[in-house]
Amino acid sequence: VRVHPIITKGGEAVSAVPADVRMETFVRGRTIEAIMDANRKVDRALKAGALAVGAKVTIQTIPGYMPLMQNSSMAEIFEANSVSLVGKENVGHVAHRTGSTDMGDVSQLMPVIHPYVGGASGLGHGADYVVEDYQLAVITAAKALTATAVDLLADGATVAGNIIAGHRPEMTRDEYLKFMRNLATEETFESE
């Protein structure tokens, strides 16, 4: 689980207690249960802190990204295609990354993969992120994805059909929509 906040407004002067402090926080995790547990703890801490000093706190919960659940059969096909392009010694597998993506939401409903390819340096989404090896990062990656699509769709899409038939989604579409809508809340707590 990762909890990482940023203060977006912290007051007007160094020598004054701020009347209005605003903060945004992401809670990310490997499972929905872990995310929800951490989210409750963050909310409880914010409420306790505000009430302890006689302040008011408004907690607005906005649904974020769901955990990414990669389909192992699709991942194996992509891995085999990657190995054929760059060699086994250049292909790795990471079970869980600490970031999040909208592909996590899609993965709750259908089988997906979200492979990562090298060829860049710097912090992802950072100012120092730069593609250094265009061939690897773009062309080779596209070849691996294309070969994976071909393998899935060959012979009347037999492999893709088997993956879909064997897949048990984490949620139905209606369950996903209900979960997201129920998560969107706003509560205000004020000391008496």
GROMACS .gro file of C-alpha atoms in nm:
model
  192
    1VAL     CA    1   0.000   0.000   0.000
    2ARG     CA    2   0.122   0.349  -0.083
    3VAL     CA    3  -0.022   0.665   0.067
    4HIS     CA    4   0.124   0.982  -0.075
    5PRO     CA    5  -0.025   1.327  -0.013
    6ILE     CA    6   0.057   1.671  -0.142
    7ILE     CA    7  -0.045   1.996   0.026
    8THR     CA    8  -0.207   2.212  -0.242
    9LYS     CA    9  -0.275   2.508  -0.010
   10GLY     CA   10  -0.094   2.560   0.317
   11GLY     CA   11  -0.179   2.903   0.448
   12GLU     CA   12  -0.090   3.265   0.380
   13ALA     CA   13   0.202   3.342   0.613
   14VAL     CA   14   0.476   3.154   0.795
   15SER     CA   15   0.392   3.322   1.125
   16ALA     CA   16   0.017   3.246   1.120
   17VAL     CA   17  -0.180   2.929   1.176
   18PRO     CA   18  -0.349   2.868   0.841
   19ALA     CA   19  -0.725   2.906   0.831
   20ASP     CA   20  -0.750   2.688   0.521
   21VAL     CA   21  -0.524   2.395   0.439
   22ARG     CA   22  -0.596   2.170   0.143
   23MET     CA   23  -0.437   1.840   0.061
   24GLU     CA   24  -0.476   1.571  -0.202
   25THR     CA   25  -0.382   1.213  -0.128
   26PHE     CA   26  -0.353   0.901  -0.339
   27VAL     CA   27  -0.400   0.562  -0.177
   28ARG     CA   28  -0.271   0.280  -0.397
   29GLY     CA   29  -0.243  -0.089  -0.332
   30ARG     CA   30  -0.233  -0.440  -0.467
   31THR     CA   31  -0.591  -0.524  -0.365
   32ILE     CA   32  -0.915  -0.332  -0.330
   33GLU     CA   33  -0.938  -0.446   0.032
   34ALA     CA   34  -0.592  -0.305   0.112
   35ILE     CA   35  -0.675   0.025  -0.057
   36MET     CA   36  -1.005   0.061   0.129
   37ASP     CA   37  -0.842  -0.029   0.463
   38ALA     CA   38  -0.568   0.231   0.416
   39ASN     CA   39  -0.823   0.487   0.296
   40ARG     CA   40  -1.028   0.444   0.617
   41LYS     CA   41  -0.712   0.492   0.825
   42VAL     CA   42  -0.614   0.808   0.638
   43ASP     CA   43  -0.964   0.952   0.680
   44ARG     CA   44  -0.966   0.860   1.050
   45ALA     CA   45  -0.629   1.030   1.102
   46LEU     CA   46  -0.743   1.347   0.925
   47LYS     CA   47  -1.063   1.356   1.130
   48ALA     CA   48  -0.878   1.293   1.458
   49GLY     CA   49  -0.618   1.560   1.383
   50ALA     CA   50  -0.877   1.822   1.298
   51LEU     CA   51  -1.097   1.747   1.597
   52ALA     CA   52  -0.797   1.740   1.832
   53VAL     CA   53  -0.711   2.102   1.752
   54GLY     CA   54  -1.070   2.226   1.729
   55ALA     CA   55  -1.076   2.253   1.352
   56LYS     CA   56  -1.315   2.141   1.083
   57VAL     CA   57  -1.222   1.891   0.814
   58THR     CA   58  -1.403   1.808   0.493
   59ILE     CA   59  -1.300   1.479   0.336
   60GLN     CA   60  -1.395   1.436  -0.027
   61THR     CA   61  -1.331   1.086  -0.157
   62ILE     CA   62  -1.289   1.057  -0.531
   63PRO     CA   63  -1.246   0.710  -0.679
   64GLY     CA   64  -0.898   0.646  -0.811
   65TYR     CA   65  -0.757   0.359  -1.010
   66MET     CA   66  -0.828  -0.002  -0.926
   67PRO     CA   67  -0.546  -0.254  -0.877
   68LEU     CA   68  -0.401  -0.397  -1.197
   69MET     CA   69  -0.477  -0.768  -1.242
   70GLN     CA   70  -0.272  -0.896  -1.534
   71ASN     CA   71  -0.382  -1.211  -1.715
   72SER     CA   72  -0.106  -1.469  -1.680
   73SER     CA   73  -0.182  -1.645  -2.010
   74MET     CA   74  -0.163  -1.321  -2.206
   75ALA     CA   75   0.152  -1.223  -2.015
   76GLU     CA   76   0.318  -1.553  -2.111
   77ILE     CA   77   0.241  -1.492  -2.479
   78PHE     CA   78   0.381  -1.138  -2.461
   79GLU     CA   79   0.688  -1.262  -2.274
   80ALA     CA   80   0.759  -1.530  -2.537
   81ASN     CA   81   0.731  -1.271  -2.813
   82SER     CA   82   0.958  -1.032  -2.623
   83VAL     CA   83   1.217  -1.306  -2.571
   84SER     CA   84   1.217  -1.377  -2.945
   85LEU     CA   85   1.292  -1.010  -3.011
   86VAL     CA   86   1.545  -0.915  -2.741
   87GLY     CA   87   1.658  -1.241  -2.578
   88LYS     CA   88   1.563  -1.407  -2.250
   89GLU     CA   89   1.833  -1.222  -2.054
   90ASN     CA   90   1.661  -0.891  -2.140
   91VAL     CA   91   1.309  -0.988  -2.035
   92GLY     CA   92   1.191  -0.976  -1.676
   93HIS     CA   93   0.866  -1.016  -1.491
   94VAL     CA   94   0.737  -0.800  -1.206
   95ALA     CA   95   0.433  -0.931  -1.018
   96HIS     CA   96   0.320  -0.593  -0.883
   97ARG     CA   97   0.415  -0.232  -0.942
   98THR     CA   98   0.338   0.036  -0.688
   99GLY     CA   99   0.196   0.278  -0.943
  100SER     CA  100  -0.155   0.277  -1.079
  101THR     CA  101  -0.326   0.315  -1.413
  102ASP     CA  102  -0.671   0.316  -1.565
  103MET     CA  103  -0.582  -0.027  -1.704
  104GLY     CA  104  -0.638  -0.149  -1.347
  105ASP     CA  105  -1.004  -0.056  -1.384
  106VAL     CA  106  -1.028  -0.239  -1.717
  107SER     CA  107  -0.859  -0.544  -1.561
  108GLN     CA  108  -1.142  -0.578  -1.310
  109LEU     CA  109  -1.377  -0.653  -1.601
  110MET     CA  110  -1.174  -0.838  -1.866
  111PRO     CA  111  -0.838  -1.009  -1.921
  112VAL     CA  112  -0.557  -0.760  -1.988
  113ILE     CA  113  -0.183  -0.710  -1.977
  114HIS     CA  114   0.007  -0.388  -1.921
  115PRO     CA  115   0.365  -0.465  -2.021
  116TYR     CA  116   0.651  -0.225  -1.967
  117VAL     CA  117   0.942  -0.191  -2.208
  118GLY     CA  118   1.284  -0.037  -2.153
  119GLY     CA  119   1.462   0.221  -2.361
  120ALA     CA  120   1.400   0.524  -2.142
  121SER     CA  121   1.568   0.681  -1.842
  122GLY     CA  122   1.450   0.906  -1.564
  123LEU     CA  123   1.147   0.894  -1.341
  124GLY     CA  124   0.827   0.786  -1.517
  125HIS     CA  125   0.605   1.095  -1.556
  126GLY     CA  126   0.898   1.303  -1.428
  127ALA     CA  127   1.066   1.604  -1.588
  128ASP     CA  128   1.381   1.397  -1.643
  129TYR     CA  129   1.205   1.112  -1.830
  130VAL     CA  130   1.359   1.068  -2.173
  131VAL     CA  131   1.339   0.800  -2.442
  132GLU     CA  132   1.701   0.711  -2.515
  133ASP     CA  133   1.653   0.404  -2.733
  134TYR     CA  134   1.363   0.477  -2.969
  135GLN     CA  135   1.405   0.144  -3.147
  136LEU     CA  136   1.358  -0.055  -2.825
  137ALA     CA  137   1.101   0.170  -2.657
  138VAL     CA  138   0.875   0.213  -2.959
  139ILE     CA  139   0.950  -0.015  -3.253
  140THR     CA  140   1.045  -0.333  -3.064
  141ALA     CA  141   0.761  -0.278  -2.816
  142ALA     CA  142   0.513  -0.242  -3.104
  143LYS     CA  143   0.647  -0.562  -3.261
  144ALA     CA  144   0.600  -0.753  -2.934
  145LEU     CA  145   0.245  -0.624  -2.893
  146THR     CA  146   0.160  -0.695  -3.257
  147ALA     CA  147   0.300  -1.049  -3.234
  148THR     CA  148   0.093  -1.102  -2.919
  149ALA     CA  149  -0.222  -0.987  -3.099
  150VAL     CA  150  -0.143  -1.222  -3.388
  151ASP     CA  151  -0.095  -1.514  -3.147
  152LEU     CA  152  -0.423  -1.435  -2.974
  153LEU     CA  153  -0.620  -1.401  -3.298
  154ALA     CA  154  -0.463  -1.680  -3.508
  155ASP     CA  155  -0.667  -1.989  -3.594
  156GLY     CA  156  -1.001  -1.816  -3.551
  157ALA     CA  157  -0.895  -1.650  -3.225
  158THR     CA  158  -0.883  -1.986  -3.046
  159VAL     CA  159  -0.628  -1.872  -2.786
  160ALA     CA  160  -0.812  -1.546  -2.718
  161GLY     CA  161  -1.141  -1.735  -2.693
  162ASN     CA  162  -0.992  -1.978  -2.442
  163ILE     CA  163  -0.854  -1.692  -2.232
  164ILE     CA  164  -1.189  -1.513  -2.233
  165ALA     CA  165  -1.379  -1.835  -2.155
  166GLY     CA  166  -1.151  -1.913  -1.861
  167HIS     CA  167  -1.149  -1.560  -1.720
  168ARG     CA  168  -1.346  -1.480  -1.408
  169PRO     CA  169  -1.379  -1.104  -1.374
  170GLU     CA  170  -1.324  -0.943  -1.036
  171MET     CA  171  -1.646  -0.745  -1.090
  172THR     CA  172  -1.931  -0.722  -1.333
  173ARG     CA  173  -1.984  -0.392  -1.513
  174ASP     CA  174  -2.274  -0.309  -1.280
  175GLU     CA  175  -2.072  -0.399  -0.969
  176TYR     CA  176  -1.784  -0.181  -1.089
  177LEU     CA  177  -2.013   0.118  -1.153
  178LYS     CA  178  -2.187   0.076  -0.817
  179PHE     CA  179  -1.854   0.049  -0.634
  180MET     CA  180  -1.719   0.365  -0.797
  181ARG     CA  181  -2.038   0.563  -0.742
  182ASN     CA  182  -2.060   0.456  -0.377
  183LEU     CA  183  -1.697   0.549  -0.320
  184ALA     CA  184  -1.753   0.910  -0.430
  185THR     CA  185  -1.843   1.079  -0.101
  186GLU     CA  186  -1.794   1.401   0.092
  187GLU     CA  187  -1.809   1.424   0.472
  188THR     CA  188  -1.748   1.718   0.705
  189PHE     CA  189  -1.642   1.678   1.068
  190GLU     CA  190  -1.638   1.975   1.305
  191SER     CA  191  -1.544   1.995   1.672
  192GLU     CA  192  -1.816   2.111   1.909
   0.00000   0.00000   0.00000
